[in-house]
Amino acid sequence: MGEFKVHRVRFFNYVPSGIRCVAYNNQSNRLAVSRTDGTVEVYNLSANYFQEKFFPGHESRATEALCWAEGQRLFSAGLNGEIMEYDLQALNIKYAVDAFGGPIWSMAASPSGSQLLVGCEDGSVKLFQITPDKIQFERNFDRQKSRILSLSWHPSGTHIAAGSIDYISVFDVKSGSAIHKMIVDRQHMGVSKRKCIVWGVAFLSDGTVISVDSAGKVQFWDSATGTLVKSHLIANADVQSIAVAEQEDSFVVGTAEGTVFHFQLVPVTSNSSEKQWVRTKPFQHHTHDVRTVAHSPTALISGGTDTHLVIRPLMEKVEVKNYDAALRKITFPHRRLISCSKKRQLLLFQFAHHLELWRLGSTVATGKNGDTLPLSKNADHLLHLKTKGPENIICSCISPCGSWIAYSTVSRFFLYRLNYEHDNISLKRVSKMPPFLRCALQILFSEDSTKLFVASNQGALHIVQLSGGSFKHLHAFQPQSGTVEAMCLLAVSSDGNWLAASGTSAGVHVYNVKQLKLHCTVPAYNFPVTAMAIAPNTNNLVIAHSDQQVFEYSIPDKQYTDWSRTVQKQGFHHLWLQRDTPITHISFHPKRPMHILLHDAYMFCIIDKSLPLPNDKTLLYNPFPPTNESDVIRRRTAHAFKISKIYKPLLFMDLLDERTLVAVERPLDDIIAQLPPPIKKKKFGT
């Protein structure tokens, strides 16, 4: 693996936003997740749970509801009173429609997907028709006395249930009138509470309405008579969310105590056709409130204040016991928030509304392998660059020379020139940026810092020439065949001649920067690209996909390399393929052309192409025998993969020079420490 001096960086004070709601799409097997800062993410569950799409947040958009309709169309609504639809190709917001009912607390799409219901602060339930281009207001239902906090359609589409404060209403969709009002018991552990908030409702085919409320109860109601059938007290705090399986044979609820409960419909006796709802499994994978849950055919999905997205597989539904059967906790975004200036040893950290620039510390001490060396000079916080306005930062980058910083929001693109005088730093903004650069999804500087490559959300790739303190727009590569597919990943060769771009689907296009034309397209692959880079000496493009496959493609020869063909013929080690976090960064050693450096959140790996690949009988994570073994055994057990799991969670790792690495870690305990305190639960003996 080679010896490296490693800068272990733990001063990136990044805290993900809490999860507010999730929505599962059964047709495409995708999961939409909204966070408390208005950010919306789309995960492809078929592609190893990869976060393939991302919509930046906004200070005025507190998303309270999220749903899929008409197949692949995604809508959200929130406390600003607007309903928004997302463009899943261009990765922007198509439009926003005011519902004119005050803040929106709940939303649900009809079983056919052609209508949309929203529940508002003023007690109104509003029905919208979904047209091919937009949504159109149809009518109001009978107004209720208090805000509508939860909604659910009957699978036939003829009735809806609406949860409010202290009661549940059942509406007839055709007339819009309320036919039943079911009063919820305020009793909580024998004590009468002031108000009982119905946080979630689910309408089943047989007419049963299941409700969850702030008194810690799960209740079953008969919608035909408006009567309570059964009640389960499951928590000492709010039960905040509910989701039912498509077959209606199980459902999942989440509580403010961080517990997820699974209910299943089971026969009363072994030979009986009569069935009853039974609470079967509690899961404690969260430290804080579980604000939202979803139920896929094979898993229970939950999210909340502790920022984790937890996917808990239903073992009885998983056919093959491989990595699909493993519990997953997704905490960090599957995109880079850190960029590095190797020349000046600087790190640029991206937060929602500001950037931080740090200079790494240094040491003059020496030691043996594994030693922690004392710093002779501490890391310096050089710059705090705050963005103006309510929009979150989408992407950012610092140039390799450290003289330029670029970042983008949805509506503006910013470019700054940095000057260094001893320990002082001055900043000058480049004014009058062209409007077509705004809403950049990815920014990348060339190795010599003379060019800036910008991928816009309209599918175009812009090349900007940088000189002195000014810029000049050189060229724009337009999207292929009239599509507006957004480019999410960029890679440029060290000589500046080649630019590779990957879109939201699996395609990778390679452009000739000198001749300003498309050079080739890498053959399409079924899984999205998670990271890519171009090797400095060979101009080979190394591509990592969400299924953990790694390909090497020769740009000059327009074909896969011999090494890549060998890998595909033999196959990767089964433990490598079972990893559940995507590779987020690839780089190369300047003096060792046979080495590929890559990492995910829990391991750093060097692939040595000169060594044989490990087979399934070989130890993948422990290729080094004890030091007293003979050289013959050492050579026999050596293979191409050298893996280190010392650094985790690992948000960024790269070479600064031939013998120096920088690793940016973000311990989960540090994140939990900055969250609001969870509900205190009394434990036995305390």
XYZ file of C-alpha atoms in Angstrom:
686
model
C 0.000 0.000 0.000
C 2.931 2.308 0.623
C 3.594 4.610 3.549
C 1.781 7.943 3.729
C 1.721 10.811 6.148
C -2.000 11.412 6.792
C -3.711 14.651 7.831
C -6.713 13.469 9.901
C -9.174 16.363 9.633
C -12.104 16.465 12.065
C -12.935 20.182 12.029
C -15.517 19.979 9.210
C -18.469 20.844 11.454
C -21.104 19.459 9.078
C -24.525 18.486 10.472
C -27.070 17.048 8.011
C -30.623 18.379 8.228
C -33.254 16.206 9.874
C -35.601 14.140 7.697
C -39.157 15.502 7.547
C -40.951 13.144 5.141
C -40.371 10.199 2.808
C -42.449 8.939 -0.121
C -41.980 5.544 -1.767
C -42.769 4.991 -5.471
C -43.665 1.362 -6.102
C -43.541 1.668 -9.910
C -39.953 2.912 -10.146
C -38.711 1.562 -6.768
C -37.505 5.028 -5.814
C -37.678 6.866 -2.519
C -38.098 10.646 -2.203
C -36.803 12.214 1.019
C -37.348 15.799 2.166
C -35.323 17.427 4.920
C -36.077 20.240 7.344
C -34.090 22.777 5.287
C -36.286 22.150 2.197
C -33.787 19.847 0.475
C -35.340 16.960 -1.493
C -33.365 13.813 -2.401
C -34.337 10.871 -4.614
C -32.845 7.436 -3.888
C -32.839 4.618 -6.432
C -33.518 1.546 -4.312
C -32.810 -0.785 -7.262
C -29.348 0.782 -7.674
C -28.011 -0.121 -4.229
C -29.933 2.740 -2.555
C -27.911 5.398 -4.378
C -28.903 9.057 -3.978
C -29.222 9.783 -7.690
C -31.056 13.140 -7.628
C -30.863 16.159 -5.365
C -32.856 19.419 -5.156
C -31.263 22.142 -2.967
C -33.128 23.608 -0.023
C -34.507 27.091 0.561
C -35.028 28.976 3.843
C -38.689 29.759 3.096
C -39.586 26.205 2.005
C -40.318 24.093 5.066
C -41.541 20.916 3.372
C -44.320 19.173 5.321
C -45.609 16.726 2.697
C -44.198 14.761 -0.213
C -45.895 12.387 -2.651
C -45.622 10.703 -6.044
C -48.444 10.948 -8.586
C -49.097 9.958 -12.194
C -46.295 7.413 -12.085
C -43.024 9.337 -11.978
C -44.168 12.846 -10.982
C -42.991 14.188 -7.618
C -44.831 16.881 -5.628
C -44.160 18.616 -2.325
C -46.037 21.100 -0.177
C -45.149 23.052 2.915
C -45.673 25.891 5.329
C -45.317 28.573 2.647
C -48.705 27.411 1.307
C -47.387 26.325 -2.093
C -47.538 23.025 -3.989
C -44.416 22.366 -6.093
C -43.612 19.855 -8.792
C -40.015 18.767 -9.442
C -38.396 18.258 -12.844
C -36.570 14.958 -12.388
C -34.574 15.402 -15.620
C -33.335 18.991 -15.311
C -33.208 18.746 -11.483
C -35.093 21.956 -10.791
C -38.560 23.049 -9.667
C -41.037 23.120 -12.581
C -43.535 25.463 -10.933
C -45.152 26.434 -7.621
C -48.909 26.891 -7.122
C -50.433 28.701 -4.133
C -53.263 26.654 -2.594
C -54.720 29.754 -0.820
C -55.385 27.902 2.418
C -52.431 29.060 4.474
C -49.625 26.638 5.436
C -50.082 23.128 3.998
C -49.657 20.292 6.519
C -50.562 17.207 4.490
C -50.890 15.944 0.924
C -51.978 12.706 -0.752
C -52.309 11.552 -4.367
C -55.390 9.592 -5.443
C -55.001 5.834 -6.109
C -55.234 6.534 -9.862
C -52.568 9.252 -9.542
C -54.684 11.819 -11.396
C -55.764 13.929 -8.391
C -54.004 15.618 -5.507
C -55.408 16.444 -2.063
C -53.903 18.989 0.308
C -54.825 19.731 3.921
C -54.402 23.328 5.031
C -53.996 25.458 8.148
C -57.472 27.029 7.739
C -59.176 23.616 8.007
C -59.810 23.260 4.282
C -59.202 20.163 2.180
C -58.539 21.117 -1.444
C -58.709 18.859 -4.494
C -56.456 19.488 -7.513
C -56.587 17.830 -10.918
C -53.186 16.767 -12.293
C -52.848 17.815 -15.946
C -49.920 16.846 -18.229
C -48.175 20.182 -17.639
C -49.426 21.461 -14.307
C -52.036 21.037 -11.575
C -55.438 22.731 -11.622
C -57.680 23.555 -8.663
C -60.936 21.558 -8.745
C -62.806 22.299 -5.503
C -62.881 22.580 -1.714
C -64.290 19.976 0.656
C -66.334 20.952 3.727
C -64.128 23.138 5.896
C -63.212 21.810 9.342
C -62.586 23.723 12.558
C -58.847 23.109 12.807
C -55.851 22.412 10.577
C -55.752 19.195 8.528
C -52.609 17.356 9.623
C -52.976 14.044 7.767
C -54.806 12.666 4.721
C -55.437 9.245 3.202
C -57.470 8.023 0.207
C -59.618 4.928 0.228
C -58.094 2.566 -2.415
C -61.285 2.899 -4.494
C -60.859 6.689 -4.644
C -64.432 7.348 -3.413
C -63.683 8.481 0.153
C -60.903 10.139 2.113
C -59.948 10.290 5.788
C -58.526 13.494 7.262
C -56.812 13.735 10.643
C -57.102 16.960 12.594
C -56.888 18.041 16.263
C -59.147 15.864 18.450
C -61.052 14.262 15.551
C -60.923 12.380 12.248
C -63.227 13.293 9.354
C -64.384 10.972 6.577
C -65.335 12.747 3.323
C -67.239 11.626 0.263
C -65.069 12.642 -2.694
C -67.976 13.055 -5.138
C -69.943 15.510 -2.979
C -67.057 16.918 -0.952
C -69.102 16.665 2.242
C -68.064 15.140 5.573
C -70.094 11.995 6.330
C -68.480 11.068 9.671
C -66.582 12.821 12.420
C -64.778 10.476 14.822
C -63.715 12.052 18.123
C -60.317 10.868 19.374
C -59.930 10.054 23.067
C -57.666 12.559 24.843
C -56.753 10.086 27.602
C -53.033 9.395 27.784
C -51.834 6.874 30.410
C -55.008 7.624 32.397
C -54.477 11.400 32.328
C -56.599 13.716 30.172
C -54.458 15.777 27.836
C -55.527 19.170 26.523
C -55.438 18.263 22.831
C -54.955 15.090 20.838
C -53.243 15.627 17.480
C -53.956 13.013 14.806
C -50.527 12.874 13.144
C -51.337 10.161 10.602
C -54.256 8.252 9.063
C -54.445 5.251 6.711
C -57.622 4.197 4.878
C -57.847 0.451 4.111
C -59.925 -1.338 1.459
C -62.316 -2.867 4.012
C -63.263 0.598 5.287
C -61.000 0.529 8.346
C -59.269 3.815 9.203
C -56.040 3.485 11.218
C -54.957 6.596 13.108
C -51.833 7.516 15.107
C -51.866 10.417 17.548
C -50.062 12.513 20.131
C -51.489 10.397 22.993
C -49.226 7.518 21.944
C -52.051 5.422 20.486
C -52.673 3.428 17.310
C -56.439 3.174 16.796
C -58.681 1.276 14.389
C -61.982 2.869 13.286
C -64.956 1.606 11.288
C -65.556 4.342 8.713
C -69.068 3.077 7.880
C -70.354 3.643 11.430
C -67.758 6.111 12.694
C -66.954 3.973 15.733
C -63.734 2.926 17.446
C -62.973 -0.799 16.966
C -59.639 -1.263 18.733
C -56.928 0.813 20.398
C -53.232 0.093 21.075
C -51.259 2.273 23.490
C -47.688 1.835 22.243
C -45.704 4.857 23.457
C -45.416 7.442 26.222
C -44.987 10.118 23.544
C -46.436 11.016 20.142
C -46.877 8.399 17.436
C -45.978 10.643 14.507
C -46.230 8.627 11.294
C -47.806 5.595 9.631
C -47.336 3.741 6.319
C -49.227 0.685 5.037
C -47.951 -2.049 2.711
C -49.558 -2.209 -0.731
C -51.100 -5.612 0.078
C -52.523 -4.139 3.337
C -51.167 -7.087 5.340
C -48.756 -4.990 7.436
C -48.069 -1.412 8.441
C -45.330 0.511 10.233
C -45.505 3.433 12.685
C -42.831 5.738 14.104
C -42.785 7.379 17.540
C -41.208 10.439 19.124
C -39.164 8.092 21.330
C -37.198 6.893 18.283
C -38.939 3.498 18.099
C -40.446 1.981 14.953
C -43.240 -0.581 15.446
C -44.319 -3.161 12.875
C -47.942 -4.420 12.851
C -49.009 -7.469 10.843
C -52.358 -9.023 9.951
C -52.219 -12.610 11.248
C -54.835 -15.401 11.643
C -56.527 -15.546 15.057
C -55.801 -19.296 15.252
C -53.721 -21.584 13.050
C -56.715 -22.835 11.018
C -58.861 -19.723 11.200
C -59.732 -17.509 8.250
C -60.405 -14.641 10.646
C -57.452 -12.291 11.032
C -56.431 -9.611 13.491
C -53.782 -6.868 13.692
C -50.885 -7.780 15.960
C -47.864 -5.695 16.937
C -44.997 -8.007 15.962
C -41.661 -6.193 16.059
C -40.286 -3.002 17.645
C -37.054 -1.527 16.218
C -34.844 1.042 17.956
C -32.537 2.332 15.208
C -33.071 6.052 15.933
C -31.972 8.240 18.827
C -34.593 10.976 18.227
C -38.115 11.447 16.831
C -39.140 9.239 13.908
C -40.956 11.905 11.888
C -41.799 9.767 8.865
C -42.018 6.142 7.695
C -42.530 4.263 4.416
C -43.290 0.620 3.616
C -41.719 -0.900 0.485
C -42.453 -4.518 -0.572
C -39.255 -5.719 1.115
C -38.325 -3.108 3.748
C -39.446 -0.678 6.442
C -38.029 2.805 5.886
C -37.828 5.497 8.566
C -36.307 8.922 9.088
C -36.369 11.719 11.603
C -34.566 14.313 13.685
C -31.350 12.271 14.055
C -30.764 12.756 10.252
C -30.415 8.989 9.519
C -32.408 7.337 6.760
C -32.861 3.765 8.043
C -33.833 0.896 5.718
C -34.775 -2.205 7.719
C -35.330 -5.221 5.414
C -38.211 -7.594 6.058
C -36.264 -10.830 6.167
C -39.258 -12.958 5.190
C -39.651 -10.921 1.969
C -35.979 -10.931 0.897
C -35.348 -13.874 -1.427
C -31.535 -13.795 -1.555
C -29.660 -13.233 1.705
C -27.057 -10.837 0.285
C -26.425 -7.142 0.912
C -30.127 -6.427 0.176
C -30.873 -8.178 3.480
C -28.592 -5.880 5.491
C -29.791 -2.997 7.641
C -28.712 0.332 6.114
C -28.237 3.724 7.706
C -27.714 6.539 5.216
C -26.455 9.689 6.932
C -24.252 11.601 4.500
C -25.037 12.829 0.980
C -23.679 10.734 -1.899
C -21.960 13.790 -3.365
C -18.840 15.753 -2.480
C -19.031 18.690 -0.060
C -15.237 19.176 0.100
C -12.682 20.306 -2.463
C -8.927 20.589 -2.110
C -6.140 22.874 -3.291
C -3.109 20.580 -3.290
C -0.610 23.313 -4.115
C -1.473 25.454 -1.070
C -2.758 22.580 1.109
C -6.195 24.162 1.501
C -9.607 22.555 2.070
C -12.909 24.201 1.088
C -15.914 22.999 3.111
C -19.451 23.468 1.785
C -22.375 24.138 4.152
C -25.966 25.072 3.319
C -25.419 28.854 3.457
C -21.673 29.406 3.720
C -18.232 28.124 2.735
C -15.208 27.694 4.987
C -11.593 27.745 3.795
C -8.967 26.061 5.977
C -5.211 25.697 5.682
C -3.922 22.345 6.922
C -1.535 22.165 9.841
C 2.054 20.952 9.536
C 4.606 19.045 11.574
C 8.383 18.733 11.644
C 8.308 15.615 13.823
C 9.108 12.148 12.507
C 8.045 8.736 13.707
C 7.414 5.170 12.777
C 4.359 3.659 11.087
C 1.144 4.257 13.090
C 2.512 7.109 15.230
C 0.503 10.280 15.846
C 2.774 13.256 15.194
C 2.372 16.544 17.136
C 1.576 19.625 15.053
C 4.204 22.340 14.887
C 1.628 24.627 13.229
C -2.122 24.279 13.759
C -4.729 24.371 11.019
C -5.873 27.909 10.152
C -9.446 28.993 9.456
C -8.740 31.461 6.633
C -12.157 32.401 5.297
C -15.881 32.291 6.116
C -17.812 33.127 2.951
C -21.545 33.574 3.547
C -23.981 33.484 0.661
C -26.727 36.099 0.343
C -30.381 35.185 0.101
C -32.458 32.198 1.252
C -31.181 29.622 -1.258
C -28.880 26.761 -0.300
C -25.535 26.298 -2.037
C -25.729 23.530 -4.672
C -22.032 22.994 -5.381
C -18.645 24.631 -4.820
C -14.997 24.206 -5.771
C -11.554 25.678 -5.092
C -8.959 25.720 -7.865
C -5.820 23.506 -7.538
C -3.669 26.647 -7.228
C -5.925 28.022 -4.464
C -6.519 31.343 -6.254
C -10.159 30.832 -7.284
C -13.354 29.833 -5.472
C -16.600 29.212 -7.355
C -20.022 28.245 -6.037
C -23.614 28.258 -7.239
C -27.159 28.556 -5.901
C -30.351 28.002 -7.896
C -30.459 31.572 -9.202
C -26.841 32.864 -9.049
C -23.274 31.828 -9.841
C -20.371 33.304 -7.852
C -16.668 33.442 -8.735
C -14.018 34.898 -6.409
C -10.325 35.656 -6.870
C -8.112 35.074 -3.811
C -4.833 36.849 -3.106
C -2.404 35.676 -0.419
C 0.078 38.015 1.269
C 1.961 36.223 4.039
C -0.796 35.223 6.501
C -3.355 37.661 5.101
C -5.947 36.741 2.496
C -7.992 39.128 0.350
C -11.070 38.282 -1.671
C -12.376 39.929 -4.842
C -15.624 38.921 -6.503
C -15.749 38.655 -10.296
C -18.806 40.698 -11.287
C -21.316 40.371 -14.132
C -21.437 36.601 -14.408
C -23.485 35.472 -17.433
C -27.020 34.237 -16.563
C -26.553 30.862 -18.307
C -24.026 29.831 -15.614
C -26.581 30.002 -12.801
C -27.945 26.848 -11.188
C -24.727 24.911 -11.779
C -24.930 21.317 -10.628
C -21.184 20.684 -10.796
C -18.099 22.936 -10.962
C -14.557 21.822 -11.764
C -11.258 23.616 -12.414
C -8.590 22.365 -14.787
C -5.316 21.098 -13.282
C -3.476 24.330 -14.226
C -6.410 26.475 -12.928
C -6.759 28.319 -16.263
C -10.162 26.847 -17.155
C -13.424 26.428 -15.301
C -15.950 23.756 -16.326
C -19.583 24.308 -15.324
C -22.449 21.806 -15.728
C -25.796 23.629 -15.792
C -29.134 22.068 -14.887
C -30.254 22.499 -18.507
C -27.784 19.847 -19.667
C -25.164 22.216 -21.147
C -21.445 22.110 -20.250
C -19.725 25.504 -20.241
C -15.983 26.163 -20.554
C -14.729 29.431 -19.049
C -11.188 30.800 -19.536
C -9.647 32.351 -16.406
C -6.828 34.871 -16.611
C -5.725 37.435 -14.038
C -8.897 38.518 -12.316
C -11.181 38.122 -15.314
C -12.985 35.383 -17.218
C -14.061 34.666 -20.788
C -16.712 32.199 -21.933
C -15.087 29.891 -24.498
C -17.677 27.288 -25.448
C -20.830 25.420 -24.439
C -21.388 21.741 -25.180
C -25.126 21.376 -25.674
C -27.038 18.288 -24.438
C -27.270 15.332 -26.781
C -30.300 14.876 -29.051
C -32.316 17.717 -27.570
C -32.589 16.292 -24.055
C -32.221 18.423 -20.954
C -30.634 15.726 -18.823
C -28.607 17.355 -16.081
C -24.909 16.481 -15.758
C -24.083 15.649 -12.136
C -20.428 14.508 -12.309
C -17.416 15.983 -14.125
C -13.825 14.782 -14.565
C -11.012 16.540 -16.437
C -7.653 15.123 -17.506
C -4.465 16.574 -15.992
C -3.345 17.870 -19.426
C -6.704 19.650 -19.819
C -7.516 17.957 -23.145
C -10.388 15.718 -22.058
C -13.601 16.368 -20.141
C -15.894 13.536 -19.011
C -19.481 14.215 -17.904
C -22.069 11.878 -16.419
C -25.793 12.554 -16.257
C -28.635 11.478 -14.009
C -28.935 8.241 -15.985
C -25.999 5.873 -16.547
C -24.369 7.514 -19.607
C -20.869 9.089 -19.686
C -19.846 11.480 -22.480
C -16.205 12.397 -23.188
C -15.417 15.735 -24.866
C -12.259 16.936 -26.621
C -11.579 20.316 -24.993
C -9.027 21.477 -27.608
C -11.209 20.629 -30.615
C -14.423 21.538 -28.726
C -16.384 18.484 -29.832
C -17.818 15.235 -28.485
C -15.106 12.577 -28.644
C -16.998 9.433 -27.596
C -19.705 8.016 -25.354
C -18.864 5.231 -22.922
C -21.177 2.217 -23.420
C -24.260 2.547 -21.222
C -24.425 0.580 -17.984
C -27.514 -0.265 -15.918
C -26.376 1.414 -12.697
C -25.691 5.138 -12.152
C -22.166 6.546 -11.915
C -21.079 7.496 -8.375
C -17.518 8.730 -9.066
C -15.074 9.041 -11.976
C -11.595 10.396 -12.728
C -9.093 10.461 -15.610
C -5.629 8.959 -15.005
C -2.797 11.493 -15.623
C -0.375 9.381 -17.701
C -2.673 7.183 -19.768
C -5.872 9.281 -20.041
C -7.801 6.220 -18.928
C -11.212 7.067 -17.482
C -11.976 5.127 -14.280
C -15.696 4.917 -13.494
C -17.350 3.586 -10.311
C -21.019 2.581 -10.348
C -23.543 2.186 -7.540
C -23.403 -1.635 -7.761
C -19.686 -1.359 -6.745
C -18.386 -2.229 -10.226
C -15.290 -0.296 -11.380
C -14.505 0.111 -15.092
C -11.427 1.510 -16.838
C -12.033 3.028 -20.281
C -9.256 4.220 -22.610
C -10.279 7.629 -23.963
C -7.696 7.682 -26.831
C -8.619 4.129 -27.931
C -12.362 4.512 -27.286
C -12.577 1.087 -25.632
C -12.275 -0.652 -22.274
C -8.703 -1.428 -21.224
C -7.302 -4.950 -20.956
C -7.261 -4.652 -17.154
C -10.956 -3.697 -17.120
C -11.848 -6.649 -19.356
C -9.916 -8.991 -17.054
C -11.793 -7.620 -14.047
C -15.167 -8.163 -15.697
C -14.198 -11.664 -16.762
C -13.018 -12.751 -13.315
C -15.377 -10.602 -11.224
C -14.834 -8.701 -7.985
C -14.620 -10.303 -4.550
C -18.114 -10.932 -3.083
C -17.287 -8.812 0.006
C -16.389 -5.884 -2.260
C -19.747 -6.151 -4.054
C -21.649 -6.378 -0.751
C -20.512 -2.948 0.469
C -23.544 -0.707 0.909
C -22.008 2.769 0.557
C -21.068 4.143 -2.884
C -17.554 5.150 -3.948
C -17.577 8.952 -3.900
C -14.023 9.870 -4.975
C -11.305 8.462 -7.264
C -7.741 9.760 -7.660
C -4.289 8.601 -8.805
C -0.715 8.506 -7.529
C 1.506 10.757 -9.711
C 4.488 8.378 -9.587
C 2.646 5.039 -9.556
C 0.556 4.748 -12.730
C -0.664 1.258 -11.791
C -2.413 2.512 -8.638
C -6.062 3.644 -8.395
C -7.041 5.377 -5.141
C -10.713 5.421 -4.140
C -12.910 5.606 -1.067
C -16.453 5.372 0.250
C -17.737 6.420 3.687
C -16.188 3.462 5.511
C -13.002 2.451 3.671
C -10.041 3.786 1.717
C -8.683 1.499 -0.998
C -5.673 1.382 -3.322
C -6.101 -0.948 -6.304
C -2.735 -2.079 -7.678
C -3.367 -3.171 -11.271
C -0.019 -4.982 -11.421
C -1.164 -7.567 -8.856
C -3.705 -10.375 -9.360
C -7.334 -9.863 -8.330
C -8.504 -11.609 -5.141
C -10.894 -14.509 -5.554
C -13.721 -15.349 -3.147
C -11.486 -17.719 -1.166
C -8.947 -14.970 -0.463
C -9.121 -12.588 2.489
C -10.154 -9.236 0.992
C -9.663 -6.989 4.030
C -6.520 -8.627 5.451
C -4.023 -9.194 2.629
C -0.957 -8.729 4.854
C 0.358 -11.859 6.657
C 2.319 -11.514 9.935
C 5.744 -9.909 9.522
C 7.608 -13.111 10.415
C 6.138 -14.961 7.410
C 8.497 -15.683 4.540
C 8.561 -13.555 1.386
C 7.183 -16.508 -0.600
C 3.984 -16.613 1.468
C 3.779 -12.810 1.444
C 3.904 -12.746 -2.366
C 1.409 -15.595 -2.632
C -1.190 -13.818 -0.462
C -0.677 -10.355 -1.995
C -3.479 -9.152 -4.262
C -4.580 -5.958 -5.979
C -6.822 -4.573 -3.192
C -5.217 -2.775 -0.238
C -7.991 -1.573 2.056
C -7.887 0.588 5.194
C -10.875 1.003 7.518
C -9.137 3.232 10.055
C -10.864 6.429 8.913
C -14.660 6.610 9.194
C -17.078 8.051 8.462
C -14.891 9.287 5.629
C -16.282 12.270 3.711
C -13.162 13.020 1.656
C -9.712 11.557 1.026
C -7.083 12.560 -1.541
C -3.351 12.765 -2.163
C -1.736 16.120 -1.436
C 1.626 14.965 -2.786
C 3.481 11.691 -3.367
C 3.697 10.808 0.323
C 0.882 12.791 1.961
C -2.834 12.044 2.262
C -5.633 14.180 3.677
C -8.636 12.422 5.259
C -11.749 14.348 6.366
C -13.781 12.427 8.945
C -17.107 13.293 10.555
C -17.762 11.109 13.633
C -21.466 10.377 14.152
C -21.191 11.136 17.886
C -20.205 14.723 17.039
C -23.358 15.103 14.922
C -25.641 13.615 17.607
C -24.101 15.981 20.191
C -25.279 18.991 18.163
C -28.890 17.795 17.785
C -31.658 18.818 20.213
C -31.923 16.418 23.187
C -34.145 13.372 22.619
C -37.157 12.504 24.786
C -35.833 11.158 28.065
C -36.992 7.598 28.682
C -36.869 6.028 32.125
C -34.818 2.847 32.104
C -34.905 0.066 34.665
C -32.657 0.764 37.658
C -32.184 4.498 36.944
